[in-house]
PDB file of C-alpha atoms in Angstrom:
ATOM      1  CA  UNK A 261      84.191  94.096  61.524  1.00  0.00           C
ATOM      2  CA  UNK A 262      82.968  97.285  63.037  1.00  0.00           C
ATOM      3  CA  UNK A 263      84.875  99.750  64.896  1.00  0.00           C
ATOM      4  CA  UNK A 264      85.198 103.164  66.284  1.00  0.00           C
ATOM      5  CA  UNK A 265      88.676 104.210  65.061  1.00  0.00           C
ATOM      6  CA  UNK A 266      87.599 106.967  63.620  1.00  0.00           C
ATOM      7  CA  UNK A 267      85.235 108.460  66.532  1.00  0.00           C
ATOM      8  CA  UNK A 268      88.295 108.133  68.719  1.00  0.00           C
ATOM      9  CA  UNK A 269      90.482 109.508  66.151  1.00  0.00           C
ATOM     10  CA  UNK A 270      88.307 112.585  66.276  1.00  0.00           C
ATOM     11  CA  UNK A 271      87.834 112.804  69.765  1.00  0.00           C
ATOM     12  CA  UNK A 272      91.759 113.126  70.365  1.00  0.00           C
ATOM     13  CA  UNK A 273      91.726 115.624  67.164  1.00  0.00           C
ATOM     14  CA  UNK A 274      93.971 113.729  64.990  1.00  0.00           C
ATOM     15  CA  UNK A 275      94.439 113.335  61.315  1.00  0.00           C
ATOM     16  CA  UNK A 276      94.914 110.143  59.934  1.00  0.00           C
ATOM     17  CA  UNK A 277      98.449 110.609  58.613  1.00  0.00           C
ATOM     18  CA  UNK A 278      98.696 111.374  62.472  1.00  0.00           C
ATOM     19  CA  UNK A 279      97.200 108.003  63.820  1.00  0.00           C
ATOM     20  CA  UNK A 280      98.934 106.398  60.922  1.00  0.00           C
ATOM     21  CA  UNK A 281     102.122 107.222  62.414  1.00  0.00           C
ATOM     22  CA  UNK A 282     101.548 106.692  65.906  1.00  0.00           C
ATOM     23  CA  UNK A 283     100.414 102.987  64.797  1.00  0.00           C
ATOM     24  CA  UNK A 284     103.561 103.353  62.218  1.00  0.00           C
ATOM     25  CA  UNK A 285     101.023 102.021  59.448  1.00  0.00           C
ATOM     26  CA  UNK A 286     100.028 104.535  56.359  1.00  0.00           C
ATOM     27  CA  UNK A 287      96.967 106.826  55.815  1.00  0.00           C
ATOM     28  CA  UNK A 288      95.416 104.535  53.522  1.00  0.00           C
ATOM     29  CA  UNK A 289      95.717 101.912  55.921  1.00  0.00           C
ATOM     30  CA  UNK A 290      94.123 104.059  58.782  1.00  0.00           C
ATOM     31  CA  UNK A 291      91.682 104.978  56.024  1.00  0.00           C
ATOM     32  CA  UNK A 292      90.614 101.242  55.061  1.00  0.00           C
ATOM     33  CA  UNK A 293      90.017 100.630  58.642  1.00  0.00           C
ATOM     34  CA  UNK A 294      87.958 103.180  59.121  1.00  0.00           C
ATOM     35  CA  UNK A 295      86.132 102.228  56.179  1.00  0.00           C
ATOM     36  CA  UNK A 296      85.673  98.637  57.061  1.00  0.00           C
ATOM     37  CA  UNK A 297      87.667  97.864  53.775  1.00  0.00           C
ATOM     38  CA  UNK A 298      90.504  95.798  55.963  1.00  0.00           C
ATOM     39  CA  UNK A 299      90.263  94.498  59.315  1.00  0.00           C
ATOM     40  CA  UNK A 300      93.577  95.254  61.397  1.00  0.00           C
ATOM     41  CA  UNK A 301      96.037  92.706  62.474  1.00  0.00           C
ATOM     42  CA  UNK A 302      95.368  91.079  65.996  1.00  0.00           C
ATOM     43  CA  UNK A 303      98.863  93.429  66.492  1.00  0.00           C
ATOM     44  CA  UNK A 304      97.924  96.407  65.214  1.00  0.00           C
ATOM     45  CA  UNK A 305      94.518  96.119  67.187  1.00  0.00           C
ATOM     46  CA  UNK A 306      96.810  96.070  70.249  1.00  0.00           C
ATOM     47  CA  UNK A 307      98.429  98.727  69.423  1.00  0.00           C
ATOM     48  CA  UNK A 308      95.376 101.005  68.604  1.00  0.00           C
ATOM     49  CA  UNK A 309      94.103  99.799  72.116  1.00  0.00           C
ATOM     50  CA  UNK A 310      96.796 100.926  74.363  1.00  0.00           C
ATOM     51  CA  UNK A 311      97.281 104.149  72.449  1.00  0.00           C
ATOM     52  CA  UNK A 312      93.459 104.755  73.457  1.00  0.00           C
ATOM     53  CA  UNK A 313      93.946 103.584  76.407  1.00  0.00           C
ATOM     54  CA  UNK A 314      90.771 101.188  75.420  1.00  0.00           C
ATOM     55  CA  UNK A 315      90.130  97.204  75.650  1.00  0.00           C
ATOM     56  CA  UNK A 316      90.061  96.154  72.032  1.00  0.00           C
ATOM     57  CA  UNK A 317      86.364  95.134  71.880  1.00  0.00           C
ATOM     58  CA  UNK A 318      86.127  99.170  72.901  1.00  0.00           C
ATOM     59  CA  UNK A 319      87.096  99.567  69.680  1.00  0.00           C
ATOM     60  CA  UNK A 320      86.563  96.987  67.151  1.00  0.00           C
ATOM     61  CA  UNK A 321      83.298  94.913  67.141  1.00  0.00           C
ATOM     62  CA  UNK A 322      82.799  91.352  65.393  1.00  0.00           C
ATOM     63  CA  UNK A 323      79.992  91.831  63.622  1.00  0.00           C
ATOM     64  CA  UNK A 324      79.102  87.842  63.716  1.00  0.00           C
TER      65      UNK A 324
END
């Protein structure tokens, strides 16, 4: 799954310990995202989306 998690993060100047708080997951989570190690929860996509403000296919793409 592609995404853009860490183009937004930027954009709002944030670490990822900071995103990884405001999503209450850890860095390495934020990190494996990013990464395209682990795809989030349909939850924790949620979440990213209204923090952004974003629809989640704003942010994370299926790459099928």
């Amino acid at each position: 799954m592609k995404n853009r998690l860490k183009i937004l993060r930027a954009e709002q100047g944030l670490t990822q310990a900071q995103l990884a708080d405001l999503l209450d997951v850890s860095r390495q989570t934020i990190n494996a995202i990013e990464t395209g190690k682990f795809d989030p929860s349909l939850p924790l996509a949620f979440k990213a989306a209204r923090l952004f403000k974003l629809p989640i296919e704003s942010i994370f793409e299926d790459e099928q």
